[in-house]
Short mmCIF file of C-alpha atoms in Angstrom, two decimals:
data_model
loop_
_atom_site.label_atom_id
_atom_site.label_comp_id
_atom_site.label_asym_id
_atom_site.label_seq_id
_atom_site.Cartn_x
_atom_site.Cartn_y
_atom_site.Cartn_z
CA UNK A 14 136.29 -147.50 4.15
CA UNK A 15 138.32 -144.84 1.57
CA UNK A 16 140.75 -143.46 2.80
CA UNK A 17 142.08 -140.20 1.70
CA UNK A 18 146.40 -139.71 0.67
CA UNK A 19 147.60 -136.23 2.33
CA UNK A 20 148.49 -134.15 -0.77
CA UNK A 21 152.66 -133.38 -1.23
CA UNK A 22 151.21 -129.18 -1.34
CA UNK A 23 148.46 -127.64 -1.51
CA UNK A 24 148.45 -124.27 -4.15
CA UNK A 25 146.81 -121.65 -2.07
CA UNK A 26 145.38 -118.99 -4.20
CA UNK A 27 143.42 -115.09 -3.14
CA UNK A 28 141.65 -113.80 -6.01
CA UNK A 29 139.11 -110.66 -6.17
CA UNK A 30 138.00 -109.62 -9.23
CA UNK A 31 141.06 -112.00 -11.07
CA UNK A 32 137.54 -113.64 -13.51
CA UNK A 33 140.35 -113.01 -16.96
CA UNK A 34 143.19 -114.48 -15.75
CA UNK A 35 142.04 -117.61 -13.03
CA UNK A 36 142.21 -120.13 -15.35
CA UNK A 37 145.62 -119.54 -16.34
CA UNK A 38 146.47 -120.01 -12.53
CA UNK A 39 144.32 -123.26 -11.71
CA UNK A 40 145.93 -125.20 -14.30
CA UNK A 41 149.56 -124.26 -13.93
CA UNK A 42 149.15 -125.78 -10.25
CA UNK A 43 147.28 -128.72 -12.28
CA UNK A 44 149.82 -129.25 -14.08
CA UNK A 45 153.00 -130.01 -11.42
CA UNK A 46 155.05 -132.87 -11.94
CA UNK A 47 155.61 -135.79 -9.41
CA UNK A 48 153.85 -134.26 -6.85
CA UNK A 49 150.64 -134.68 -5.49
CA UNK A 50 148.14 -131.96 -4.34
CA UNK A 51 145.60 -129.76 -3.94
CA UNK A 52 144.42 -125.72 -5.01
CA UNK A 53 142.60 -124.21 -3.19
CA UNK A 54 141.21 -120.42 -4.36
CA UNK A 55 139.68 -117.71 -1.41
CA UNK A 56 137.53 -115.74 -3.37
CA UNK A 57 137.44 -112.50 -1.64
CA UNK A 58 133.98 -111.05 -2.63
CA UNK A 59 134.93 -110.68 -5.73
CA UNK A 60 132.52 -108.40 -7.88
CA UNK A 61 133.27 -110.24 -11.39
CA UNK A 62 132.73 -114.17 -12.45
CA UNK A 63 134.79 -115.44 -10.71
CA UNK A 64 133.48 -117.49 -8.41
CA UNK A 65 131.70 -118.54 -11.62
CA UNK A 66 134.41 -119.90 -13.62
CA UNK A 67 136.28 -121.40 -9.99
CA UNK A 68 132.69 -123.01 -9.58
CA UNK A 69 132.71 -124.47 -13.08
CA UNK A 70 136.52 -125.32 -13.08
CA UNK A 71 136.08 -127.28 -9.56
CA UNK A 72 133.24 -128.79 -10.30
CA UNK A 73 135.23 -130.79 -12.76
CA UNK A 74 138.59 -130.86 -11.75
CA UNK A 75 138.85 -132.36 -7.46
CA UNK A 76 141.41 -130.94 -6.97
CA UNK A 77 140.18 -127.67 -6.95
CA UNK A 78 137.99 -126.41 -4.62
CA UNK A 79 136.65 -122.72 -4.00
CA UNK A 80 136.43 -121.28 -1.10
CA UNK A 81 134.11 -118.25 -1.10
CA UNK A 82 134.31 -115.47 1.64
CA UNK A 83 131.57 -113.78 3.16
CA UNK A 84 133.13 -110.38 3.36
CA UNK A 85 136.26 -108.70 2.05
CA UNK A 86 139.31 -110.00 4.06
CA UNK A 87 142.86 -108.47 1.98
CA UNK A 88 145.06 -110.77 0.16
CA UNK A 89 146.92 -111.60 3.24
CA UNK A 90 143.13 -112.10 5.00
CA UNK A 91 142.02 -114.48 2.11
CA UNK A 92 145.21 -116.90 1.90
CA UNK A 93 145.00 -117.41 5.63
CA UNK A 94 141.63 -119.01 4.89
CA UNK A 95 143.92 -121.20 2.39
CA UNK A 96 145.93 -121.75 4.68
CA UNK A 97 143.43 -122.52 7.93
CA UNK A 98 141.50 -125.03 4.76
CA UNK A 99 144.67 -126.85 3.46
CA UNK A 100 146.27 -130.12 3.80
CA UNK A 101 148.94 -130.86 2.10
CA UNK A 102 152.14 -131.03 4.10
CA UNK A 103 153.39 -127.91 2.38
CA UNK A 104 151.59 -124.46 1.57
CA UNK A 105 152.77 -122.69 -1.57
CA UNK A 106 150.99 -118.78 -2.42
CA UNK A 107 151.04 -118.62 -6.24
CA UNK A 108 149.07 -115.40 -6.96
CA UNK A 109 145.92 -115.03 -9.01
CA UNK A 110 147.92 -113.21 -11.63
CA UNK A 111 150.28 -115.96 -12.82
CA UNK A 112 151.77 -118.83 -13.20
CA UNK A 113 154.32 -122.37 -12.35
CA UNK A 114 156.12 -124.07 -14.68
CA UNK A 115 155.14 -127.92 -14.67
CA UNK A 116 159.21 -129.35 -12.33
CA UNK A 117 158.85 -126.55 -10.49
CA UNK A 118 157.09 -127.91 -6.57
CA UNK A 119 159.05 -131.32 -7.28
CA UNK A 120 162.66 -129.35 -7.71
CA UNK A 121 161.67 -127.49 -4.12
CA UNK A 122 160.33 -129.64 -2.09
CA UNK A 123 163.39 -131.72 -3.20
CA UNK A 124 165.58 -129.63 -2.90
CA UNK A 125 163.90 -128.53 0.73
CA UNK A 126 163.94 -131.81 2.32
CA UNK A 127 167.79 -133.15 1.06
CA UNK A 128 168.15 -130.07 3.11
CA UNK A 129 166.03 -130.16 5.66
CA UNK A 130 164.55 -126.97 5.24
CA UNK A 131 161.17 -125.51 6.57
CA UNK A 132 161.13 -123.17 3.63
CA UNK A 133 162.08 -123.25 0.53
CA UNK A 134 162.15 -120.45 -2.50
CA UNK A 135 163.17 -120.45 -6.77
CA UNK A 136 163.88 -118.49 -9.37
CA UNK A 137 161.80 -115.93 -11.43
CA UNK A 138 160.58 -115.64 -14.89
CA UNK A 139 159.20 -111.92 -14.98
CA UNK A 140 157.15 -111.22 -18.05
CA UNK A 141 155.70 -108.15 -19.37
CA UNK A 142 152.06 -107.38 -20.85
CA UNK A 143 153.19 -105.09 -22.91
CA UNK A 144 156.57 -105.61 -25.72
CA UNK A 145 159.31 -105.70 -24.09
CA UNK A 146 160.94 -109.07 -23.23
CA UNK A 147 160.57 -111.77 -20.82
CA UNK A 148 163.71 -111.99 -18.35
CA UNK A 149 164.76 -113.74 -15.98
CA UNK A 150 165.24 -112.30 -12.12
CA UNK A 151 168.46 -113.23 -10.56
CA UNK A 152 171.83 -115.49 -12.23
CA UNK A 153 171.19 -119.55 -10.91
CA UNK A 154 175.04 -119.61 -10.29
CA UNK A 155 174.69 -116.43 -7.57
CA UNK A 156 171.84 -118.37 -6.48
CA UNK A 157 173.17 -121.98 -6.40
CA UNK A 158 176.05 -119.92 -4.54
CA UNK A 159 174.63 -118.38 -1.58
CA UNK A 160 172.21 -121.48 -1.31
CA UNK A 161 170.15 -120.73 0.89
CA UNK A 162 168.00 -116.92 2.17
CA UNK A 163 169.56 -115.52 5.51
CA UNK A 164 166.55 -112.90 7.61
CA UNK A 165 169.91 -110.47 7.19
CA UNK A 166 169.75 -110.75 3.85
CA UNK A 167 166.20 -110.82 2.75
CA UNK A 168 165.75 -107.71 4.28
CA UNK A 169 169.05 -106.00 3.45
CA UNK A 170 167.26 -106.62 0.12
CA UNK A 171 164.45 -105.04 0.71
CA UNK A 172 165.43 -101.55 1.02
CA UNK A 173 163.67 -98.99 -1.13
CA UNK A 174 166.07 -96.56 -3.22
CA UNK A 175 168.48 -99.71 -3.88
CA UNK A 176 169.16 -100.68 -7.12
CA UNK A 177 169.62 -104.30 -6.05
CA UNK A 178 168.67 -107.52 -5.95
CA UNK A 179 165.69 -107.95 -4.22
CA UNK A 180 164.29 -111.31 -2.47
CA UNK A 181 160.87 -109.96 -1.71
CA UNK A 182 159.52 -111.70 -4.62
CA UNK A 183 160.23 -114.55 -3.81
CA UNK A 184 157.40 -116.35 -3.49
CA UNK A 185 158.04 -119.18 -1.05
CA UNK A 186 156.63 -122.45 -0.30
CA UNK A 187 156.79 -123.14 3.82
CA UNK A 188 156.01 -126.49 5.46
CA UNK A 189 152.73 -126.53 6.67
CA UNK A 190 153.87 -128.24 10.20
CA UNK A 191 155.85 -125.07 10.68
CA UNK A 192 153.93 -122.60 9.69
CA UNK A 193 151.15 -123.94 12.29
CA UNK A 194 153.43 -124.59 15.10
CA UNK A 195 154.44 -121.20 14.99
CA UNK A 196 152.03 -119.58 14.33
CA UNK A 197 152.90 -118.16 11.96
CA UNK A 198 150.25 -116.63 8.71
CA UNK A 199 150.08 -112.79 7.05
CA UNK A 200 149.36 -109.75 8.56
CA UNK A 201 145.66 -108.96 8.14
CA UNK A 202 145.11 -105.94 7.47
CA UNK A 203 148.22 -105.07 4.93
CA UNK A 204 147.38 -105.26 2.10
CA UNK A 205 151.18 -104.16 0.66
CA UNK A 206 154.22 -106.04 1.71
CA UNK A 207 152.11 -108.78 3.26
CA UNK A 208 154.80 -111.53 1.37
CA UNK A 209 157.25 -110.21 2.80
CA UNK A 210 156.04 -109.83 6.99
CA UNK A 211 155.25 -113.46 6.37
CA UNK A 212 158.83 -114.65 5.15
CA UNK A 213 160.96 -111.94 7.41
CA UNK A 214 158.66 -113.93 10.33
CA UNK A 215 159.96 -117.44 9.40
CA UNK A 216 163.25 -116.37 8.85
CA UNK A 217 163.27 -114.61 12.42
CA UNK A 218 161.36 -118.49 14.37
CA UNK A 219 164.84 -120.11 12.97
CA UNK A 220 163.53 -121.07 9.52
CA UNK A 221 165.97 -122.33 6.99
CA UNK A 222 165.18 -121.46 3.44
CA UNK A 223 166.52 -123.54 0.31
CA UNK A 224 166.54 -122.20 -2.79
CA UNK A 225 166.31 -123.46 -5.99
CA UNK A 226 167.83 -121.20 -8.42
CA UNK A 227 166.39 -123.01 -11.31
CA UNK A 228 163.13 -120.52 -11.94
CA UNK A 229 159.53 -121.90 -11.72
CA UNK A 230 157.48 -119.09 -11.24
CA UNK A 231 156.26 -116.55 -13.94
CA UNK A 232 155.37 -113.26 -12.36
CA UNK A 233 153.72 -111.83 -14.45
CA UNK A 234 153.71 -107.47 -14.06
CA UNK A 235 150.65 -105.33 -15.67
CA UNK A 236 152.23 -101.79 -15.26
CA UNK A 237 147.98 -101.10 -15.46
CA UNK A 238 147.13 -102.75 -12.53
CA UNK A 239 145.65 -100.45 -9.95
CA UNK A 240 148.06 -102.04 -7.17
CA UNK A 241 150.34 -100.92 -8.44
CA UNK A 242 149.62 -97.43 -7.58
CA UNK A 243 151.88 -96.38 -4.27
CA UNK A 244 150.06 -93.59 -1.56
CA UNK A 245 150.59 -92.44 1.74
CA UNK A 246 148.97 -94.86 4.18
CA UNK A 247 151.06 -98.36 1.74
CA UNK A 248 153.76 -96.46 3.47
CA UNK A 249 152.64 -95.55 7.04
CA UNK A 250 150.39 -99.58 7.05
CA UNK A 251 154.29 -100.93 6.28
CA UNK A 252 156.10 -99.07 8.49
CA UNK A 253 152.97 -100.07 11.02
CA UNK A 254 153.85 -103.46 10.94
CA UNK A 255 157.81 -103.62 10.16
CA UNK A 256 157.23 -101.97 13.71
CA UNK A 257 155.44 -104.56 14.94
CA UNK A 258 158.23 -106.84 13.83
CA UNK A 259 161.04 -105.81 15.75
CA UNK A 260 158.53 -105.90 18.63
CA UNK A 261 157.97 -109.65 18.79
CA UNK A 262 161.80 -111.06 17.26
CA UNK A 263 164.65 -109.72 18.94
CA UNK A 264 167.04 -109.75 15.64
CA UNK A 265 170.28 -110.81 15.55
CA UNK A 266 172.89 -107.85 14.46
CA UNK A 267 173.84 -108.25 11.56
CA UNK A 268 169.52 -108.28 11.15
CA UNK A 269 168.95 -105.55 13.15
CA UNK A 270 170.89 -103.83 11.13
CA UNK A 271 168.88 -104.16 8.13
CA UNK A 272 166.37 -103.50 9.59
CA UNK A 273 167.47 -99.81 10.40
CA UNK A 274 168.17 -99.71 7.42
CA UNK A 275 164.88 -100.75 5.54
CA UNK A 276 163.01 -98.54 8.28
CA UNK A 277 165.36 -95.78 7.11
CA UNK A 278 164.00 -95.47 3.63
CA UNK A 279 160.21 -96.01 4.86
CA UNK A 280 160.75 -93.07 6.39
CA UNK A 281 162.16 -91.59 3.36
CA UNK A 282 159.82 -92.94 1.18
CA UNK A 283 157.09 -91.07 3.80
CA UNK A 284 158.92 -88.17 3.25
CA UNK A 285 159.18 -88.42 -0.12
CA UNK A 286 155.83 -88.74 -0.87
CA UNK A 287 154.70 -85.62 0.76
CA UNK A 288 157.50 -83.82 0.00
CA UNK A 289 155.24 -84.49 -3.74
CA UNK A 290 151.87 -83.80 -2.11
CA UNK A 291 152.81 -80.55 -0.81
CA UNK A 292 154.69 -79.63 -4.65
CA UNK A 293 151.33 -80.88 -6.31
CA UNK A 294 149.16 -78.62 -4.25
CA UNK A 295 151.52 -75.76 -4.14
CA UNK A 296 152.17 -76.06 -0.09
CA UNK A 297 155.85 -74.36 0.78
CA UNK A 298 155.35 -74.51 3.82
CA UNK A 299 154.64 -77.79 3.91
CA UNK A 300 157.33 -78.44 1.61
CA UNK A 301 159.57 -76.90 3.67
CA UNK A 302 158.89 -78.52 7.58
CA UNK A 303 158.76 -81.52 5.42
CA UNK A 304 163.09 -80.46 4.26
CA UNK A 305 163.79 -79.01 7.29
CA UNK A 306 162.65 -82.49 9.76
CA UNK A 307 164.15 -84.95 6.86
CA UNK A 308 166.99 -83.14 4.71
CA UNK A 309 168.36 -86.26 3.43
CA UNK A 310 164.62 -86.61 1.60
CA UNK A 311 165.56 -84.26 -0.56
CA UNK A 312 168.61 -85.41 -2.35
CA UNK A 313 165.22 -87.26 -4.06
CA UNK A 314 164.63 -84.00 -5.93
CA UNK A 315 167.33 -84.10 -7.67
CA UNK A 316 165.59 -87.35 -10.40
CA UNK A 317 162.65 -86.23 -11.59
CA UNK A 318 159.78 -86.89 -9.53
CA UNK A 319 158.07 -89.17 -12.55
CA UNK A 320 161.15 -91.14 -12.23
CA UNK A 321 161.74 -90.90 -8.19
CA UNK A 322 157.94 -92.75 -8.37
CA UNK A 323 158.70 -94.79 -10.19
CA UNK A 324 161.96 -96.60 -8.17
CA UNK A 325 160.31 -96.57 -5.68
CA UNK A 326 156.97 -98.27 -6.57
CA UNK A 327 159.26 -100.48 -8.57
CA UNK A 328 160.91 -101.64 -4.86
CA UNK A 329 157.57 -102.34 -4.13
CA UNK A 330 154.94 -103.69 -6.96
CA UNK A 331 157.74 -104.03 -9.69
CA UNK A 332 160.87 -105.70 -9.35
CA UNK A 333 163.61 -104.54 -12.05
CA UNK A 334 165.83 -107.65 -13.57
CA UNK A 335 168.95 -107.30 -12.54
CA UNK A 336 172.26 -108.26 -15.11
CA UNK A 337 174.61 -108.27 -12.70
CA UNK A 338 174.29 -109.04 -9.23
CA UNK A 339 176.48 -106.40 -7.11
CA UNK A 340 175.04 -104.55 -5.06
CA UNK A 341 174.64 -100.80 -6.16
CA UNK A 342 173.30 -97.58 -4.67
CA UNK A 343 171.18 -94.98 -6.24
#
């Protein structure tokens, strides 16, 4: 009788119209050294050739499996379907347009298990599709000194408008048993910030997060992507999701203070986007009304609107690489 050995890791790749990028993502997962693995590609009702391409790859490698959804669930719902179907000891989320380096998974698992951690994150290389050179997001010595990622530091790094390092772009690996025991999954309806919310919830549940300082995840930034267009409903959804998070968890004082600053930054961003919308529509009354309600939001007009909008988008979509790890206020 044939026995099946549990894989060390399951890679969950949510794919939507990813025909141009999905093969490199899958191949990078399959190229992981010193671990056993499976790759679950969850197609979220793509209208391109994604399913056909993944199906062809799966025919040639039994470690690859296509999970074809019958209705579009968004990134969180698609990843949840992958987690539910996974069998690995660890769950690693890989975006369909990114890749990982061959030694990444073994390093992260070794780091986590040496610390009895339920979560692991690592450094990232940022690759641009234009002519800019690639960069490493964090200085390795900085991450080595930290050792672990705490909830308060994670929240504090995800405050909009700040020119600082952002831990929200780290791609965590989770012990599957930890996710299942705690009932943790991605937010089903949140289309932006679902990665942030899951890791914040895992940390709030008491998960220990080990940091591997070596870059292993390659984050590709495509400036023309529609996913990088920030709209008011995105901010509203993030505010609502954070409210659910606060209703569910009682935070320690340091984390609660960081959350207050994050909440304030989201409200500022919301009001600023409303001001910009009012200016574009030449609705002076609307601009004045918002300015009276939130005078702080007006300070962002000191910087050219396009520059400030780009700064907000970078806080959420495309992280600026840090050459100085000291926090700086914008």
